[in-house]
Amino acid sequence: MSDEHEDDLDLSALGSDELAEQMHDDLYDGLKDEIVEGTKILLERGWGAEKVLNDALVEGMRIVGIDFRDGILFVPEVLLAANAMKAGMEILRPLLAEAGADPIGKVVIGTVKGDIHDIGKNLVAMMMEGAGFEVINLGINTDVDEYLAALEQHRPDILGMSALLTTTMPYMKVVIDEMVKRGIRDDYIVLVGGAPLNDEFGEAVGADAYCRDAAVAADTASTLVKKRRGEL
Ligand code: B1M
Protein backbone atom coordinates (compact mmCIF):
# COMPACT_ATOMS: atom_id res chain seq x y z
CA MET A 1 0.00 0.00 0.00
CA SER A 2 1.35 3.47 -0.86
CA ASP A 3 2.45 5.61 2.09
CA GLU A 4 0.24 8.48 0.97
CA HIS A 5 -2.92 6.39 0.97
CA GLU A 6 -5.39 8.51 2.89
CA ASP A 7 -5.89 7.40 6.49
CA ASP A 8 -3.93 4.20 5.71
CA LEU A 9 -7.20 2.40 5.26
CA ASP A 10 -7.09 -1.27 6.20
CA LEU A 11 -8.81 -2.88 3.22
CA SER A 12 -9.12 -6.25 4.93
CA ALA A 13 -11.24 -4.67 7.66
CA LEU A 14 -13.98 -3.80 5.15
CA GLY A 15 -16.94 -6.03 4.29
CA SER A 16 -16.72 -7.44 0.76
CA ASP A 17 -19.31 -5.15 -0.87
CA GLU A 18 -17.78 -2.18 0.90
CA LEU A 19 -14.34 -3.25 -0.29
CA ALA A 20 -15.58 -3.46 -3.89
CA GLU A 21 -16.88 0.11 -3.52
CA GLN A 22 -13.58 1.24 -2.02
CA MET A 23 -11.88 -0.33 -5.04
CA HIS A 24 -13.97 1.90 -7.34
CA ASP A 25 -12.44 4.88 -5.50
CA ASP A 26 -8.96 3.36 -5.58
CA LEU A 27 -9.23 2.69 -9.31
CA TYR A 28 -10.42 6.26 -9.80
CA ASP A 29 -7.33 7.43 -7.89
CA GLY A 30 -5.07 5.10 -9.88
CA LEU A 31 -3.91 3.26 -6.75
CA LYS A 32 -2.44 0.10 -8.27
CA ASP A 33 -1.20 -1.49 -5.01
CA GLU A 34 -4.61 -1.10 -3.40
CA ILE A 35 -6.34 -2.64 -6.43
CA VAL A 36 -3.98 -5.62 -6.28
CA GLU A 37 -4.58 -6.01 -2.56
CA GLY A 38 -8.36 -5.64 -2.86
CA THR A 39 -8.50 -8.15 -5.71
CA LYS A 40 -6.57 -10.70 -3.66
CA ILE A 41 -8.74 -10.18 -0.57
CA LEU A 42 -12.00 -10.65 -2.51
CA LEU A 43 -10.66 -13.84 -4.13
CA GLU A 44 -9.51 -15.17 -0.74
CA ARG A 45 -13.00 -14.52 0.59
CA GLY A 46 -14.46 -16.73 -2.11
CA TRP A 47 -15.60 -14.22 -4.71
CA GLY A 48 -15.33 -15.74 -8.21
CA ALA A 49 -12.93 -14.11 -10.67
CA GLU A 50 -15.80 -12.90 -12.86
CA LYS A 51 -17.55 -11.28 -9.91
CA VAL A 52 -14.37 -9.47 -8.84
CA LEU A 53 -13.82 -8.40 -12.44
CA ASN A 54 -17.34 -7.10 -13.02
CA ASP A 55 -18.31 -5.71 -9.61
CA ALA A 56 -14.97 -4.23 -8.55
CA LEU A 57 -12.88 -3.50 -11.65
CA VAL A 58 -15.21 -3.01 -14.63
CA GLU A 59 -17.70 -1.03 -12.53
CA GLY A 60 -14.84 1.16 -11.26
CA MET A 61 -13.67 1.80 -14.81
CA ARG A 62 -17.24 2.66 -15.84
CA ILE A 63 -17.22 5.46 -13.27
CA VAL A 64 -13.81 6.65 -14.50
CA GLY A 65 -15.27 6.71 -18.03
CA ILE A 66 -18.13 8.98 -17.00
CA ASP A 67 -15.84 11.57 -15.41
CA PHE A 68 -13.42 11.31 -18.34
CA ARG A 69 -16.30 12.05 -20.70
CA ASP A 70 -17.41 14.99 -18.55
CA GLY A 71 -13.94 16.56 -18.43
CA ILE A 72 -13.42 15.90 -14.71
CA LEU A 73 -10.63 13.37 -15.32
CA PHE A 74 -7.93 13.72 -17.98
CA VAL A 75 -5.71 11.32 -19.92
CA PRO A 76 -2.90 11.06 -17.30
CA GLU A 77 -5.35 10.15 -14.53
CA VAL A 78 -7.21 7.71 -16.75
CA LEU A 79 -3.90 6.08 -17.69
CA LEU A 80 -3.16 5.54 -14.00
CA ALA A 81 -6.62 4.04 -13.55
CA ALA A 82 -6.02 1.79 -16.58
CA ASN A 83 -2.69 0.62 -15.13
CA ALA A 84 -4.34 -0.17 -11.82
CA MET A 85 -7.09 -2.07 -13.63
CA LYS A 86 -4.52 -4.05 -15.62
CA ALA A 87 -2.70 -5.01 -12.40
CA GLY A 88 -5.97 -6.40 -11.03
CA MET A 89 -6.66 -8.20 -14.32
CA GLU A 90 -3.24 -9.86 -14.20
CA ILE A 91 -4.22 -11.54 -10.93
CA LEU A 92 -7.51 -12.70 -12.44
CA ARG A 93 -5.98 -13.82 -15.73
CA PRO A 94 -5.03 -17.38 -14.74
CA LEU A 95 -8.43 -17.88 -13.14
CA LEU A 96 -10.36 -16.55 -16.13
CA ALA A 97 -8.19 -18.44 -18.57
CA GLU A 98 -8.39 -21.89 -16.98
CA ALA A 99 -8.97 -23.87 -20.15
CA GLY A 100 -9.45 -27.50 -21.00
CA ALA A 101 -6.67 -29.65 -22.47
CA ASP A 102 -7.34 -29.30 -26.21
CA PRO A 103 -8.00 -25.88 -27.74
CA ILE A 104 -11.43 -25.77 -29.37
CA GLY A 105 -10.25 -23.25 -31.94
CA LYS A 106 -7.92 -20.39 -32.68
CA VAL A 107 -8.56 -16.64 -32.49
CA VAL A 108 -6.54 -13.71 -33.81
CA ILE A 109 -7.55 -10.47 -32.11
CA GLY A 110 -6.36 -6.87 -32.14
CA THR A 111 -7.44 -3.28 -31.56
CA VAL A 112 -7.78 -1.45 -34.88
CA LYS A 113 -5.45 1.14 -36.37
CA GLY A 114 -5.46 4.53 -34.63
CA ASP A 115 -6.84 3.09 -31.39
CA ILE A 116 -4.76 2.30 -28.30
CA HIS A 117 -7.53 1.10 -25.95
CA ASP A 118 -6.72 -2.46 -24.97
CA ILE A 119 -8.32 -3.28 -21.63
CA GLY A 120 -11.57 -4.61 -23.10
CA LYS A 121 -9.79 -6.45 -25.92
CA ASN A 122 -7.45 -8.10 -23.41
CA LEU A 123 -10.43 -9.17 -21.33
CA VAL A 124 -12.01 -10.70 -24.42
CA ALA A 125 -8.74 -12.55 -25.07
CA MET A 126 -8.72 -13.89 -21.49
CA MET A 127 -12.35 -15.00 -21.61
CA MET A 128 -11.79 -16.69 -24.95
CA GLU A 129 -8.80 -18.53 -23.50
CA GLY A 130 -11.09 -19.52 -20.64
CA ALA A 131 -13.58 -20.87 -23.18
CA GLY A 132 -10.81 -23.07 -24.60
CA PHE A 133 -9.50 -21.03 -27.53
CA GLU A 134 -5.87 -20.45 -28.40
CA VAL A 135 -5.59 -16.68 -28.70
CA ILE A 136 -3.07 -14.71 -30.74
CA ASN A 137 -3.24 -11.16 -29.41
CA LEU A 138 -1.94 -8.60 -31.92
CA GLY A 139 -2.10 -5.70 -29.45
CA ILE A 140 -3.18 -2.18 -30.34
CA ASN A 141 -3.11 0.06 -33.42
CA THR A 142 -3.32 -2.92 -35.79
CA ASP A 143 -3.43 -2.09 -39.48
CA VAL A 144 -4.96 -4.14 -42.25
CA ASP A 145 -1.61 -5.63 -43.32
CA GLU A 146 -0.91 -6.83 -39.79
CA TYR A 147 -4.33 -8.46 -39.52
CA LEU A 148 -3.99 -10.17 -42.88
CA ALA A 149 -0.43 -11.34 -42.19
CA ALA A 150 -1.61 -12.85 -38.89
CA LEU A 151 -4.49 -14.65 -40.64
CA GLU A 152 -2.08 -16.04 -43.18
CA GLN A 153 0.44 -17.10 -40.52
CA HIS A 154 -1.89 -18.54 -37.87
CA ARG A 155 -4.91 -19.71 -39.92
CA PRO A 156 -7.34 -19.04 -37.06
CA ASP A 157 -11.06 -19.88 -36.99
CA ILE A 158 -11.89 -16.37 -35.84
CA LEU A 159 -10.73 -12.82 -36.47
CA GLY A 160 -11.66 -10.46 -33.61
CA MET A 161 -11.43 -6.67 -33.86
CA SER A 162 -11.86 -4.10 -31.11
CA ALA A 163 -12.47 -0.34 -31.37
CA LEU A 164 -13.33 2.12 -28.61
CA LEU A 165 -13.49 5.31 -30.65
CA THR A 166 -16.16 6.42 -33.09
CA THR A 167 -13.30 7.64 -35.28
CA THR A 168 -11.57 4.23 -35.42
CA MET A 169 -14.52 1.85 -35.65
CA PRO A 170 -14.97 2.39 -39.44
CA TYR A 171 -11.51 0.83 -39.89
CA MET A 172 -13.10 -2.57 -39.28
CA LYS A 173 -14.77 -2.22 -42.67
CA VAL A 174 -11.41 -1.49 -44.27
CA VAL A 175 -10.13 -4.84 -42.98
CA ILE A 176 -13.24 -6.80 -43.94
CA ASP A 177 -13.40 -5.18 -47.41
CA GLU A 178 -9.79 -6.17 -48.00
CA MET A 179 -10.60 -9.74 -46.97
CA VAL A 180 -13.49 -9.74 -49.46
CA LYS A 181 -11.22 -8.32 -52.16
CA ARG A 182 -8.71 -11.11 -51.61
CA GLY A 183 -11.44 -13.76 -51.62
CA ILE A 184 -10.73 -14.91 -48.04
CA ARG A 185 -13.61 -13.29 -46.15
CA ASP A 186 -15.60 -16.51 -45.79
CA ASP A 187 -12.60 -18.49 -44.58
CA TYR A 188 -12.99 -16.84 -41.17
CA ILE A 189 -15.61 -15.96 -38.60
CA VAL A 190 -15.30 -12.20 -37.99
CA LEU A 191 -16.34 -10.87 -34.58
CA VAL A 192 -16.28 -7.20 -33.65
CA GLY A 193 -16.70 -5.37 -30.35
CA GLY A 194 -16.09 -2.19 -28.39
CA ALA A 195 -18.21 0.29 -26.47
CA PRO A 196 -19.40 2.50 -29.39
CA LEU A 197 -20.45 -0.44 -31.62
CA ASN A 198 -23.82 -2.17 -31.87
CA ASP A 199 -25.53 -4.97 -33.82
CA GLU A 200 -26.41 -2.71 -36.74
CA PHE A 201 -22.82 -1.56 -37.08
CA GLY A 202 -21.57 -5.16 -37.00
CA GLU A 203 -23.96 -6.03 -39.79
CA ALA A 204 -23.13 -2.91 -41.81
CA VAL A 205 -19.40 -3.64 -41.86
CA GLY A 206 -19.98 -7.27 -42.80
CA ALA A 207 -18.96 -8.97 -39.53
CA ASP A 208 -20.54 -12.27 -38.49
CA ALA A 209 -21.45 -10.82 -35.09
CA TYR A 210 -21.09 -7.86 -32.78
CA CYS A 211 -20.24 -8.90 -29.20
CA ARG A 212 -21.46 -6.66 -26.38
CA ASP A 213 -18.93 -7.86 -23.81
CA ALA A 214 -16.22 -10.43 -23.17
CA ALA A 215 -18.59 -13.13 -21.95
CA VAL A 216 -20.80 -12.72 -25.04
CA ALA A 217 -17.67 -12.77 -27.23
CA ALA A 218 -16.54 -16.10 -25.74
CA ASP A 219 -20.03 -17.63 -26.08
CA THR A 220 -20.49 -16.35 -29.64
CA ALA A 221 -17.05 -17.65 -30.60
CA SER A 222 -17.84 -21.15 -29.28
CA THR A 223 -21.28 -21.25 -30.89
CA LEU A 224 -20.17 -20.04 -34.31
CA VAL A 225 -17.15 -22.37 -34.43
CA LYS A 226 -19.36 -25.35 -33.55
CA LYS A 227 -21.96 -24.30 -36.14
CA ARG A 228 -19.31 -23.99 -38.81
CA ARG A 229 -18.07 -27.49 -38.00
CA GLY A 230 -21.62 -28.83 -38.17
CA GLU A 231 -21.60 -29.71 -34.46
CA LEU A 232 -24.70 -27.59 -33.72
CO1 B1M B 1 -10.25 6.68 -23.96
N1 B1M B 1 -12.01 7.15 -24.65
N2 B1M B 1 -9.43 8.01 -25.12
N3 B1M B 1 -8.61 6.25 -23.02
N4 B1M B 1 -11.30 5.74 -22.71
C1 B1M B 1 -13.15 6.34 -24.21
C2 B1M B 1 -13.37 5.15 -25.14
C3 B1M B 1 -14.34 7.40 -24.23
C4 B1M B 1 -15.73 6.77 -24.45
C5 B1M B 1 -14.28 8.26 -22.96
C6 B1M B 1 -15.40 9.24 -22.86
O1 B1M B 1 -15.37 10.27 -23.49
N5 B1M B 1 -16.41 8.89 -22.07
C7 B1M B 1 -13.90 8.31 -25.43
C8 B1M B 1 -14.39 7.89 -26.81
C9 B1M B 1 -15.45 8.81 -27.35
C10 B1M B 1 -15.92 8.33 -28.68
O2 B1M B 1 -15.18 8.05 -29.59
N6 B1M B 1 -17.23 8.23 -28.80
C11 B1M B 1 -12.39 8.23 -25.31
C12 B1M B 1 -11.49 9.19 -25.85
C13 B1M B 1 -12.13 10.40 -26.50
C14 B1M B 1 -10.09 9.02 -25.81
C15 B1M B 1 -9.02 9.96 -26.40
C16 B1M B 1 -9.32 10.50 -27.80
C17 B1M B 1 -8.80 11.09 -25.36
C18 B1M B 1 -7.83 12.16 -25.77
O3 B1M B 1 -6.70 11.90 -26.06
N7 B1M B 1 -8.35 13.36 -25.80
C19 B1M B 1 -7.76 9.05 -26.39
C20 B1M B 1 -7.63 8.25 -27.70
C21 B1M B 1 -6.37 7.46 -27.78
C22 B1M B 1 -6.38 6.51 -28.99
O4 B1M B 1 -6.85 5.40 -28.88
N8 B1M B 1 -5.87 6.96 -30.10
C23 B1M B 1 -8.09 8.14 -25.26
C24 B1M B 1 -7.12 7.57 -24.43
C25 B1M B 1 -7.39 6.72 -23.37
C26 B1M B 1 -6.32 6.21 -22.39
C27 B1M B 1 -4.99 5.89 -23.09
C28 B1M B 1 -6.09 7.27 -21.35
C29 B1M B 1 -7.05 5.00 -21.74
C30 B1M B 1 -6.77 3.65 -22.45
C31 B1M B 1 -5.80 2.78 -21.69
C32 B1M B 1 -5.79 1.37 -22.24
O5 B1M B 1 -6.75 0.84 -22.77
N9 B1M B 1 -4.63 0.76 -22.08
C33 B1M B 1 -8.52 5.34 -22.00
C34 B1M B 1 -9.60 4.73 -21.30
C35 B1M B 1 -9.23 3.81 -20.16
C36 B1M B 1 -10.96 4.99 -21.64
C37 B1M B 1 -12.23 4.56 -20.88
C38 B1M B 1 -12.33 5.47 -19.67
C39 B1M B 1 -12.33 3.12 -20.45
C40 B1M B 1 -12.18 2.07 -21.55
C41 B1M B 1 -12.10 0.73 -20.87
O6 B1M B 1 -11.03 0.20 -20.68
N10 B1M B 1 -13.27 0.21 -20.43
C42 B1M B 1 -13.34 4.84 -21.99
C43 B1M B 1 -14.70 5.19 -21.41
C44 B1M B 1 -15.64 4.01 -21.42
O7 B1M B 1 -15.58 3.14 -22.27
N11 B1M B 1 -16.53 3.99 -20.47
C45 B1M B 1 -12.66 5.74 -22.92
C46 B1M B 1 -13.36 -1.04 -19.68
C47 B1M B 1 -13.46 -2.23 -20.62
C48 B1M B 1 -13.61 -3.49 -19.80
O8 B1M B 1 -14.62 -2.05 -21.42
O9 B1M B 1 -13.28 -1.42 -23.47
O10 B1M B 1 -15.82 -1.31 -23.50
P1 B1M B 1 -14.58 -1.97 -23.03
O11 B1M B 1 -14.59 -3.48 -23.48
C49 B1M B 1 -15.70 -4.34 -23.31
C50 B1M B 1 -16.69 -4.34 -24.48
O12 B1M B 1 -16.71 -3.14 -25.22
C51 B1M B 1 -16.34 -5.55 -25.28
O13 B1M B 1 -15.89 -6.46 -24.28
C52 B1M B 1 -15.11 -5.74 -23.31
C53 B1M B 1 -15.12 -6.46 -22.00
O14 B1M B 1 -16.43 -6.76 -21.54
N12 B1M B 1 -15.27 -5.49 -26.30
C54 B1M B 1 -15.18 -6.45 -27.27
C55 B1M B 1 -14.24 -4.63 -26.46
N13 B1M B 1 -13.50 -5.00 -27.48
C56 B1M B 1 -14.02 -6.12 -28.02
C57 B1M B 1 -13.62 -6.91 -29.08
C58 B1M B 1 -14.37 -8.03 -29.39
C59 B1M B 1 -15.53 -8.34 -28.66
C60 B1M B 1 -15.95 -7.57 -27.59
O15 B1M B 1 -13.92 -8.76 -30.44
C61 B1M B 1 -14.52 -9.92 -30.76
Tab-separated table of C-alpha atoms and ligand atoms in Angstrom, residues 53-54 57-58 61-70 74-83 85-86 89 107 109-111 114-124 127-128 140 158-168 172 190-196 209-217, ligand 1:
chain	number	residue	atom	x	y	z
A	53	LEU	CA	-13.825	-8.398	-12.437
A	54	ASN	CA	-17.344	-7.103	-13.025
A	57	LEU	CA	-12.876	-3.502	-11.650
A	58	VAL	CA	-15.214	-3.013	-14.626
A	61	MET	CA	-13.671	1.797	-14.807
A	62	ARG	CA	-17.241	2.655	-15.836
A	63	ILE	CA	-17.222	5.464	-13.268
A	64	VAL	CA	-13.809	6.650	-14.496
A	65	GLY	CA	-15.266	6.714	-18.030
A	66	ILE	CA	-18.135	8.983	-17.002
A	67	ASP	CA	-15.840	11.568	-15.408
A	68	PHE	CA	-13.416	11.311	-18.344
A	69	ARG	CA	-16.296	12.055	-20.699
A	70	ASP	CA	-17.406	14.992	-18.549
A	74	PHE	CA	-7.933	13.716	-17.980
A	75	VAL	CA	-5.706	11.321	-19.919
A	76	PRO	CA	-2.896	11.057	-17.299
A	77	GLU	CA	-5.352	10.153	-14.527
A	78	VAL	CA	-7.208	7.707	-16.751
A	79	LEU	CA	-3.901	6.077	-17.689
A	80	LEU	CA	-3.157	5.538	-14.003
A	81	ALA	CA	-6.623	4.038	-13.552
A	82	ALA	CA	-6.024	1.793	-16.577
A	83	ASN	CA	-2.690	0.624	-15.134
A	85	MET	CA	-7.090	-2.068	-13.633
A	86	LYS	CA	-4.524	-4.049	-15.621
A	89	MET	CA	-6.662	-8.204	-14.316
A	107	VAL	CA	-8.560	-16.637	-32.489
A	109	ILE	CA	-7.554	-10.468	-32.113
A	110	GLY	CA	-6.361	-6.874	-32.137
A	111	THR	CA	-7.437	-3.275	-31.563
A	114	GLY	CA	-5.461	4.528	-34.629
A	115	ASP	CA	-6.839	3.088	-31.390
A	116	ILE	CA	-4.764	2.298	-28.298
A	117	HIS	CA	-7.535	1.103	-25.946
A	118	ASP	CA	-6.716	-2.456	-24.973
A	119	ILE	CA	-8.324	-3.284	-21.626
A	120	GLY	CA	-11.566	-4.606	-23.103
A	121	LYS	CA	-9.789	-6.445	-25.921
A	122	ASN	CA	-7.445	-8.100	-23.410
A	123	LEU	CA	-10.428	-9.167	-21.332
A	124	VAL	CA	-12.012	-10.703	-24.415
A	127	MET	CA	-12.350	-14.998	-21.608
A	128	MET	CA	-11.786	-16.695	-24.953
A	140	ILE	CA	-3.181	-2.182	-30.345
A	158	ILE	CA	-11.886	-16.374	-35.844
A	159	LEU	CA	-10.729	-12.819	-36.467
A	160	GLY	CA	-11.660	-10.460	-33.612
A	161	MET	CA	-11.427	-6.674	-33.859
A	162	SER	CA	-11.857	-4.098	-31.113
A	163	ALA	CA	-12.473	-0.336	-31.370
A	164	LEU	CA	-13.333	2.122	-28.612
A	165	LEU	CA	-13.494	5.309	-30.648
A	166	THR	CA	-16.164	6.424	-33.088
A	167	THR	CA	-13.303	7.637	-35.276
A	168	THR	CA	-11.573	4.229	-35.421
A	172	MET	CA	-13.102	-2.574	-39.281
A	190	VAL	CA	-15.298	-12.203	-37.985
A	191	LEU	CA	-16.345	-10.870	-34.583
A	192	VAL	CA	-16.277	-7.195	-33.648
A	193	GLY	CA	-16.699	-5.367	-30.350
A	194	GLY	CA	-16.094	-2.192	-28.389
A	195	ALA	CA	-18.211	0.285	-26.472
A	196	PRO	CA	-19.401	2.496	-29.387
A	209	ALA	CA	-21.455	-10.817	-35.095
A	210	TYR	CA	-21.088	-7.858	-32.779
A	211	CYS	CA	-20.242	-8.897	-29.203
A	212	ARG	CA	-21.461	-6.664	-26.380
A	213	ASP	CA	-18.933	-7.862	-23.808
A	214	ALA	CA	-16.219	-10.427	-23.171
A	215	ALA	CA	-18.594	-13.129	-21.955
A	216	VAL	CA	-20.796	-12.720	-25.042
A	217	ALA	CA	-17.673	-12.774	-27.226
B	1	B1M	CO1	-10.250	6.680	-23.955
B	1	B1M	N1	-12.012	7.155	-24.654
B	1	B1M	N2	-9.432	8.015	-25.116
B	1	B1M	N3	-8.615	6.248	-23.024
B	1	B1M	N4	-11.296	5.738	-22.709
B	1	B1M	C1	-13.151	6.342	-24.205
B	1	B1M	C2	-13.375	5.149	-25.135
B	1	B1M	C3	-14.343	7.398	-24.231
B	1	B1M	C4	-15.729	6.766	-24.448
B	1	B1M	C5	-14.278	8.259	-22.959
B	1	B1M	C6	-15.402	9.245	-22.863
B	1	B1M	O1	-15.369	10.270	-23.488
B	1	B1M	N5	-16.411	8.891	-22.068
B	1	B1M	C7	-13.898	8.311	-25.429
B	1	B1M	C8	-14.387	7.892	-26.809
B	1	B1M	C9	-15.454	8.808	-27.351
B	1	B1M	C10	-15.917	8.325	-28.681
B	1	B1M	O2	-15.177	8.046	-29.589
B	1	B1M	N6	-17.230	8.233	-28.798
B	1	B1M	C11	-12.385	8.226	-25.305
B	1	B1M	C12	-11.494	9.186	-25.849
B	1	B1M	C13	-12.130	10.405	-26.495
B	1	B1M	C14	-10.090	9.017	-25.808
B	1	B1M	C15	-9.022	9.958	-26.396
B	1	B1M	C16	-9.319	10.502	-27.799
B	1	B1M	C17	-8.798	11.094	-25.365
B	1	B1M	C18	-7.828	12.163	-25.772
B	1	B1M	O3	-6.699	11.898	-26.060
B	1	B1M	N7	-8.348	13.358	-25.800
B	1	B1M	C19	-7.757	9.051	-26.388
B	1	B1M	C20	-7.631	8.248	-27.697
B	1	B1M	C21	-6.366	7.460	-27.779
B	1	B1M	C22	-6.379	6.506	-28.990
B	1	B1M	O4	-6.850	5.401	-28.880
B	1	B1M	N8	-5.867	6.958	-30.103
B	1	B1M	C23	-8.085	8.145	-25.257
B	1	B1M	C24	-7.119	7.568	-24.429
B	1	B1M	C25	-7.388	6.722	-23.374
B	1	B1M	C26	-6.320	6.213	-22.392
B	1	B1M	C27	-4.991	5.895	-23.092
B	1	B1M	C28	-6.091	7.275	-21.353
B	1	B1M	C29	-7.049	4.996	-21.741
B	1	B1M	C30	-6.770	3.651	-22.452
B	1	B1M	C31	-5.797	2.783	-21.693
B	1	B1M	C32	-5.792	1.373	-22.238
B	1	B1M	O5	-6.746	0.836	-22.768
B	1	B1M	N9	-4.635	0.757	-22.083
B	1	B1M	C33	-8.517	5.344	-22.001
B	1	B1M	C34	-9.598	4.728	-21.296
B	1	B1M	C35	-9.231	3.807	-20.163
B	1	B1M	C36	-10.957	4.987	-21.642
B	1	B1M	C37	-12.235	4.561	-20.885
B	1	B1M	C38	-12.332	5.465	-19.666
B	1	B1M	C39	-12.335	3.120	-20.446
B	1	B1M	C40	-12.182	2.070	-21.551
B	1	B1M	C41	-12.101	0.734	-20.869
B	1	B1M	O6	-11.031	0.197	-20.678
B	1	B1M	N10	-13.267	0.213	-20.435
B	1	B1M	C42	-13.341	4.845	-21.986
B	1	B1M	C43	-14.696	5.190	-21.407
B	1	B1M	C44	-15.638	4.006	-21.422
B	1	B1M	O7	-15.582	3.142	-22.269
B	1	B1M	N11	-16.526	3.986	-20.475
B	1	B1M	C45	-12.660	5.744	-22.921
B	1	B1M	C46	-13.357	-1.039	-19.683
B	1	B1M	C47	-13.455	-2.230	-20.622
B	1	B1M	C48	-13.612	-3.493	-19.804
B	1	B1M	O8	-14.617	-2.053	-21.416
B	1	B1M	O9	-13.276	-1.417	-23.470
B	1	B1M	O10	-15.818	-1.310	-23.499
B	1	B1M	P1	-14.580	-1.968	-23.028
B	1	B1M	O11	-14.593	-3.483	-23.485
B	1	B1M	C49	-15.700	-4.343	-23.309
B	1	B1M	C50	-16.693	-4.339	-24.480
B	1	B1M	O12	-16.711	-3.141	-25.225
B	1	B1M	C51	-16.335	-5.552	-25.280
B	1	B1M	O13	-15.885	-6.459	-24.282
B	1	B1M	C52	-15.111	-5.735	-23.311
B	1	B1M	C53	-15.121	-6.458	-22.001
B	1	B1M	O14	-16.428	-6.763	-21.544
B	1	B1M	N12	-15.272	-5.489	-26.302
B	1	B1M	C54	-15.182	-6.452	-27.267
B	1	B1M	C55	-14.240	-4.635	-26.461
B	1	B1M	N13	-13.498	-5.002	-27.479
B	1	B1M	C56	-14.019	-6.121	-28.017
B	1	B1M	C57	-13.624	-6.915	-29.085
B	1	B1M	C58	-14.374	-8.025	-29.394
B	1	B1M	C59	-15.528	-8.344	-28.663
B	1	B1M	C60	-15.948	-7.570	-27.586
B	1	B1M	O15	-13.922	-8.764	-30.436
B	1	B1M	C61	-14.519	-9.920	-30.758
